[in-house]
Amino acid sequence: MEKINFWKDKKVFITGHTGFKGSWLSIWLHQLGAKITAYSTAPPTVPSLYQISNADQLLTSVIGDIRDAYLLQRTMRDADPDIVFHLAAQPLVRESYINPVDTYAVNVLGTVNVLEAIRQNNLLGAGIKALVNVTTDKCYDNKEWLWGYRESDPLGGFDPYSNSKACSELITSCYRNSFFNPHRYQEHGVAIASARAGNVLGGGDWASERLIPDCFKSFCNQAPLVIRSPNSIRPWQHVLEPLSGYLLLGQRLLEEGIRYADSWNFGPEEQDAKSVESVVRRFCSLWGEGAVYETQPDNRLHEAAALRLDCSKAKLQLGWHPRWDLDTALINTAAWYKAYLNQEDMLEICRRQIRQFEQSTYKYK
């Protein structure tokens, strides 16, 4: 965060603030002094980071569905933000197999509604200057390559979730070309970008069918964790890593506009793309007594065997680098959940980890 006071008094609009990433982003932006208006459905899990951290005290919250175009547009108009961070989504692969229509409606139409709300509000005189649309590393047409995907590689997505996020990327590109064209930036004044992150972990995630939440639930119930794809390789990173990328990207968009209106990868270094089983094994050792697991491969639903990101573009052009390696991420994640079990002040725990992250330096060779 090269300009620590940059976000002070900036008006920020966040969609999906009640989710895992959205709650962490809200806490961080509040810590940086931003004035936040947020729009989302109710917290998706019980418990939730949003609820236990009392994040609702940090912002103006409107509970609404991203598919409700009228309410979204009106809420955004009332907030009159400088920048929008769009995180609202149906974020689970397995859920997308169960409810594909809802997944597409939220992830595709929701993106259209956000972009259209920006366009319509600016036509009415608002001054929204930037959008960061958060998608996923799974938006690529995965060929099971051993090397990382770059932003110029083809989009695809095998399952409904991944494919819907590829659609969200295409919609973002379409609006950028059709309504927020960089060549006409002086006319519309809006810079829009998309951000593709790796597999995030961190304290406060209770989503179903996600690795660390499943670990926590199993350990608390003194039952073995069952992992279905032990050999799958993923680009693991602490949730603060991509959020630092989103914040830096948002800063660049507001400062320099169209130069950064593009798609961006935010993932870990190559050595932190590891197997599911290796991550579970390390988390078990950090947790201690009662932490055991077993493997039961389940091939009924397709999952990519390997996925990596090439983040050279963000490093070279944005000056972004990951700060915590995977082991540091797992140490902080285990510490967070243990603090929760000890009934500590979880907002303060989040703030403390954010401060530690901000004070960290790029440690990779």
XYZ file of C-alpha atoms in Angstrom:
365
model
C 0.000 0.000 0.000
C 2.392 2.641 -1.301
C 0.101 5.584 -0.490
C -1.312 4.735 2.900
C -3.626 7.768 2.946
C -4.925 7.305 -0.585
C -8.250 5.778 0.482
C -8.994 8.287 3.213
C -12.455 9.797 2.560
C -12.754 8.049 -0.814
C -16.353 7.022 -1.479
C -16.366 3.280 -2.165
C -19.262 1.066 -3.228
C -18.888 -2.685 -2.577
C -21.207 -5.436 -3.766
C -21.088 -8.727 -1.874
C -19.819 -7.143 1.352
C -21.437 -9.803 3.566
C -19.353 -12.600 2.030
C -15.906 -13.791 3.051
C -13.818 -11.609 0.738
C -16.261 -8.721 0.946
C -16.077 -8.619 4.745
C -12.278 -8.570 4.776
C -12.268 -5.849 2.090
C -14.776 -3.771 4.065
C -12.704 -4.022 7.245
C -9.524 -3.070 5.381
C -11.053 -0.113 3.544
C -12.572 1.181 6.781
C -9.138 0.887 8.389
C -7.760 2.972 5.498
C -10.364 5.674 6.084
C -12.738 5.062 3.172
C -16.448 5.918 3.304
C -18.182 2.691 2.341
C -21.643 1.975 0.991
C -22.292 -1.708 0.435
C -24.959 -3.791 -1.280
C -25.502 -7.520 -0.803
C -27.858 -10.250 0.240
C -27.789 -11.325 3.893
C -24.657 -13.170 5.061
C -24.484 -16.492 3.189
C -23.389 -18.592 6.177
C -24.015 -18.910 9.896
C -21.698 -17.969 11.466
C -20.197 -15.395 9.102
C -17.209 -13.094 9.270
C -19.523 -10.152 8.581
C -21.618 -10.948 11.650
C -18.934 -11.913 14.163
C -16.721 -8.930 13.285
C -19.657 -6.484 13.518
C -18.660 -5.200 10.092
C -22.098 -3.625 9.707
C -20.885 -0.898 12.086
C -18.172 0.105 9.623
C -20.289 0.982 6.614
C -23.701 1.844 5.215
C -25.248 -1.490 4.327
C -28.165 -2.141 1.991
C -29.474 -5.697 1.862
C -30.542 -6.453 -1.689
C -30.177 -8.913 -4.538
C -27.670 -8.157 -7.286
C -30.376 -9.279 -9.734
C -32.612 -6.388 -8.626
C -31.406 -3.830 -11.162
C -33.652 -1.010 -9.946
C -32.664 -1.248 -6.260
C -28.995 -1.610 -7.154
C -29.041 1.433 -9.428
C -30.911 3.552 -6.864
C -28.563 2.521 -4.045
C -25.511 3.318 -6.167
C -26.989 6.686 -7.156
C -27.593 7.617 -3.510
C -24.031 6.603 -2.589
C -22.449 8.512 -5.509
C -19.171 6.573 -5.166
C -15.783 7.251 -6.684
C -15.199 3.544 -7.319
C -17.118 0.254 -7.302
C -15.728 -3.114 -6.209
C -18.010 -5.852 -7.535
C -17.664 -9.025 -5.453
C -21.274 -10.259 -5.264
C -21.424 -13.771 -6.700
C -22.460 -17.370 -6.367
C -18.887 -18.513 -5.652
C -19.049 -22.307 -5.300
C -18.310 -24.859 -8.013
C -20.423 -27.656 -6.540
C -23.359 -25.342 -5.875
C -23.246 -24.349 -9.537
C -23.910 -27.963 -10.523
C -26.954 -28.024 -8.227
C -28.320 -24.579 -9.195
C -26.864 -23.608 -12.580
C -29.649 -21.156 -13.465
C -29.197 -19.175 -10.256
C -25.430 -19.254 -10.734
C -25.683 -17.733 -14.206
C -28.328 -15.234 -13.096
C -26.202 -13.947 -10.213
C -22.795 -14.067 -11.887
C -23.767 -12.992 -15.395
C -26.852 -10.801 -15.057
C -25.429 -9.412 -11.807
C -22.378 -8.159 -13.689
C -24.594 -6.586 -16.352
C -26.638 -4.866 -13.630
C -23.537 -3.402 -11.966
C -22.112 -2.093 -15.236
C -25.470 -0.742 -16.321
C -25.974 0.972 -12.951
C -22.641 2.761 -13.431
C -23.540 3.733 -17.003
C -27.056 4.957 -16.228
C -26.043 6.843 -13.087
C -23.238 8.613 -14.910
C -25.645 9.597 -17.677
C -27.697 11.226 -14.919
C -24.686 13.179 -13.687
C -22.948 10.857 -11.208
C -19.168 10.839 -11.089
C -18.297 7.147 -10.788
C -14.729 6.868 -12.045
C -13.772 3.199 -11.797
C -14.893 -0.406 -11.417
C -12.971 -3.482 -10.294
C -14.926 -6.604 -11.248
C -13.708 -9.579 -9.216
C -13.912 -12.877 -11.098
C -11.691 -15.973 -10.649
C -8.694 -17.905 -11.916
C -11.176 -20.574 -13.028
C -12.412 -18.357 -15.875
C -9.693 -19.696 -18.179
C -10.116 -22.526 -20.670
C -8.153 -24.968 -18.540
C -5.894 -27.246 -20.584
C -4.194 -28.725 -17.486
C -0.968 -26.951 -18.437
C 2.034 -27.103 -16.124
C 2.597 -23.358 -16.534
C 0.453 -20.464 -15.365
C -2.343 -18.863 -17.357
C -1.877 -15.319 -18.581
C -4.551 -12.681 -19.037
C -4.315 -13.081 -22.818
C -5.141 -16.808 -22.713
C -8.599 -17.968 -23.896
C -11.512 -17.920 -21.478
C -13.706 -20.968 -20.959
C -14.774 -22.713 -17.782
C -15.898 -26.349 -17.626
C -18.494 -26.102 -14.836
C -21.338 -23.550 -14.563
C -19.523 -21.464 -11.935
C -16.273 -21.182 -13.880
C -18.105 -20.598 -17.142
C -20.336 -17.924 -15.616
C -17.235 -16.084 -14.463
C -15.769 -16.300 -17.961
C -19.051 -14.750 -19.139
C -18.620 -12.005 -16.544
C -15.184 -11.298 -17.999
C -16.626 -11.101 -21.516
C -19.372 -8.755 -20.344
C -16.784 -6.504 -18.719
C -14.798 -6.411 -21.950
C -17.959 -5.697 -23.945
C -18.953 -2.729 -21.758
C -15.410 -1.426 -21.827
C -15.398 -1.485 -25.628
C -18.984 -0.330 -26.166
C -19.666 2.243 -23.446
C -16.396 2.961 -21.600
C -14.011 2.819 -24.526
C -10.495 3.958 -23.588
C -10.292 6.033 -26.762
C -13.266 8.094 -25.521
C -12.137 8.286 -21.896
C -12.355 12.088 -21.847
C -16.075 11.795 -22.673
C -17.163 9.190 -20.106
C -14.348 9.258 -17.499
C -14.789 5.626 -16.398
C -12.026 3.002 -16.197
C -13.116 -0.612 -15.680
C -10.924 -3.613 -14.922
C -11.329 -7.246 -13.887
C -9.318 -9.185 -11.317
C -8.682 -12.940 -11.367
C -7.440 -14.398 -8.090
C -6.279 -17.829 -7.019
C -7.722 -20.094 -4.303
C -8.033 -17.923 -1.211
C -7.872 -19.035 2.394
C -8.015 -17.157 5.663
C -9.974 -16.777 8.855
C -13.714 -16.245 8.708
C -14.628 -18.505 5.798
C -17.501 -20.886 6.571
C -18.608 -21.715 3.036
C -19.503 -25.315 2.312
C -17.292 -27.448 0.062
C -14.220 -25.286 0.735
C -11.032 -26.758 2.098
C -10.187 -24.718 5.208
C -13.810 -24.351 6.404
C -14.212 -28.114 6.014
C -11.015 -28.622 8.020
C -12.287 -26.383 10.812
C -15.686 -28.058 10.977
C -14.199 -31.564 11.026
C -11.617 -30.731 13.684
C -14.226 -29.093 15.924
C -16.439 -32.178 15.561
C -13.452 -34.450 16.236
C -14.062 -36.263 12.962
C -11.596 -37.006 10.160
C -11.637 -34.543 7.301
C -12.489 -36.286 4.033
C -10.747 -34.848 0.980
C -11.999 -35.845 -2.444
C -9.221 -34.525 -4.730
C -5.979 -34.924 -2.781
C -3.681 -34.524 -5.782
C -5.303 -31.447 -7.339
C -2.905 -28.505 -7.659
C -4.207 -25.027 -6.843
C -2.650 -21.543 -6.509
C -3.220 -21.043 -2.762
C -2.998 -17.586 -1.197
C -4.200 -15.737 1.878
C -7.303 -13.642 1.237
C -5.353 -10.439 1.925
C -3.114 -11.114 -1.097
C -5.741 -10.612 -3.830
C -7.430 -7.884 -1.788
C -4.160 -5.966 -1.790
C -4.191 -6.382 -5.572
C -7.755 -5.101 -5.851
C -6.907 -2.059 -3.741
C -3.768 -1.296 -5.717
C -5.625 -1.761 -9.001
C -8.436 0.499 -7.787
C -5.893 3.133 -6.814
C -4.262 2.984 -10.230
C -7.631 3.252 -11.988
C -8.536 6.340 -9.996
C -5.118 7.937 -10.471
C -4.418 7.122 -14.110
C -7.667 5.726 -15.521
C -7.503 3.939 -18.817
C -3.867 2.833 -18.563
C -4.963 0.085 -16.161
C -8.431 -0.652 -17.585
C -7.762 -4.300 -18.364
C -7.803 -7.800 -16.830
C -5.303 -8.758 -14.105
C -4.136 -11.956 -12.386
C -3.412 -11.919 -8.646
C -1.975 -15.239 -7.551
C 0.856 -16.725 -5.489
C 4.371 -17.537 -6.546
C 4.983 -20.818 -8.374
C 6.178 -22.636 -5.239
C 2.818 -22.038 -3.538
C 0.804 -23.874 -6.176
C 0.507 -27.078 -4.152
C -1.688 -30.141 -3.829
C -4.824 -30.229 -1.695
C -3.361 -32.971 0.491
C -0.149 -31.048 1.212
C -2.188 -28.027 2.358
C -4.376 -30.190 4.604
C -1.346 -31.971 6.060
C 0.255 -28.645 7.021
C -2.977 -27.233 8.438
C -3.409 -30.369 10.565
C 0.085 -29.941 11.999
C -0.666 -26.312 12.854
C -3.985 -27.198 14.462
C -2.644 -29.969 16.640
C -4.629 -32.514 18.605
C -7.714 -33.950 16.900
C -6.720 -32.845 13.401
C -6.760 -35.875 11.108
C -7.837 -36.498 7.535
C -8.513 -39.285 5.066
C -8.753 -39.370 1.305
C -11.800 -40.611 -0.576
C -11.448 -39.615 -4.231
C -14.742 -38.558 -5.797
C -14.810 -38.223 -9.580
C -18.546 -37.753 -10.040
C -18.127 -34.046 -10.790
C -15.348 -32.629 -12.946
C -12.577 -30.713 -11.203
C -9.386 -29.474 -12.810
C -6.306 -31.465 -11.839
C -3.987 -28.471 -12.049
C -4.409 -24.702 -12.149
C -1.721 -22.029 -11.974
C -1.587 -18.292 -12.637
C 1.105 -16.192 -14.279
C 1.080 -12.826 -12.499
C 3.958 -11.223 -14.394
C 1.704 -8.472 -15.711
C 0.581 -7.329 -12.239
C 4.163 -7.447 -10.977
C 5.659 -5.504 -13.857
C 2.911 -2.964 -14.544
C 1.174 -2.527 -11.179
C 4.151 -3.170 -8.929
C 2.120 -5.783 -7.029
C 3.764 -8.794 -5.373
C 2.497 -11.461 -2.957
C 3.751 -10.796 0.580
C 2.912 -13.959 2.532
C 4.000 -17.391 1.386
C 1.613 -20.312 1.815
C 3.009 -21.353 5.180
C 2.564 -17.841 6.582
C -0.977 -17.820 5.207
C -1.789 -21.119 6.908
C -0.220 -20.026 10.201
C -2.366 -16.880 10.261
C -5.476 -18.795 9.228
C -5.070 -21.363 12.010
C -4.417 -18.565 14.516
C -7.595 -16.770 13.417
C -9.844 -19.805 13.931
C -8.255 -20.570 17.306
C -8.896 -16.968 18.377
C -12.519 -17.415 17.324
C -12.844 -20.542 19.480
C -11.358 -18.554 22.370
C -14.101 -15.911 21.879
C -11.659 -13.101 21.207
C -12.543 -9.783 19.544
C -12.577 -10.930 15.915
C -12.674 -7.437 14.424
C -9.469 -6.650 16.280
C -7.943 -9.966 15.152
C -8.740 -9.046 11.529
C -7.308 -5.571 11.968
C -4.170 -6.983 13.569
C -3.603 -9.409 10.687
C -4.164 -6.609 8.171
C -1.552 -4.475 9.947
C 0.879 -7.399 9.966
C 0.286 -7.917 6.261
C 0.798 -4.219 5.480
C 4.091 -4.264 7.365
C 5.324 -7.379 5.555
C 7.802 -7.064 2.751
C 8.110 -9.051 -0.458
C 10.030 -12.121 0.742
C 10.382 -14.348 -2.320
C 13.696 -14.821 -4.077
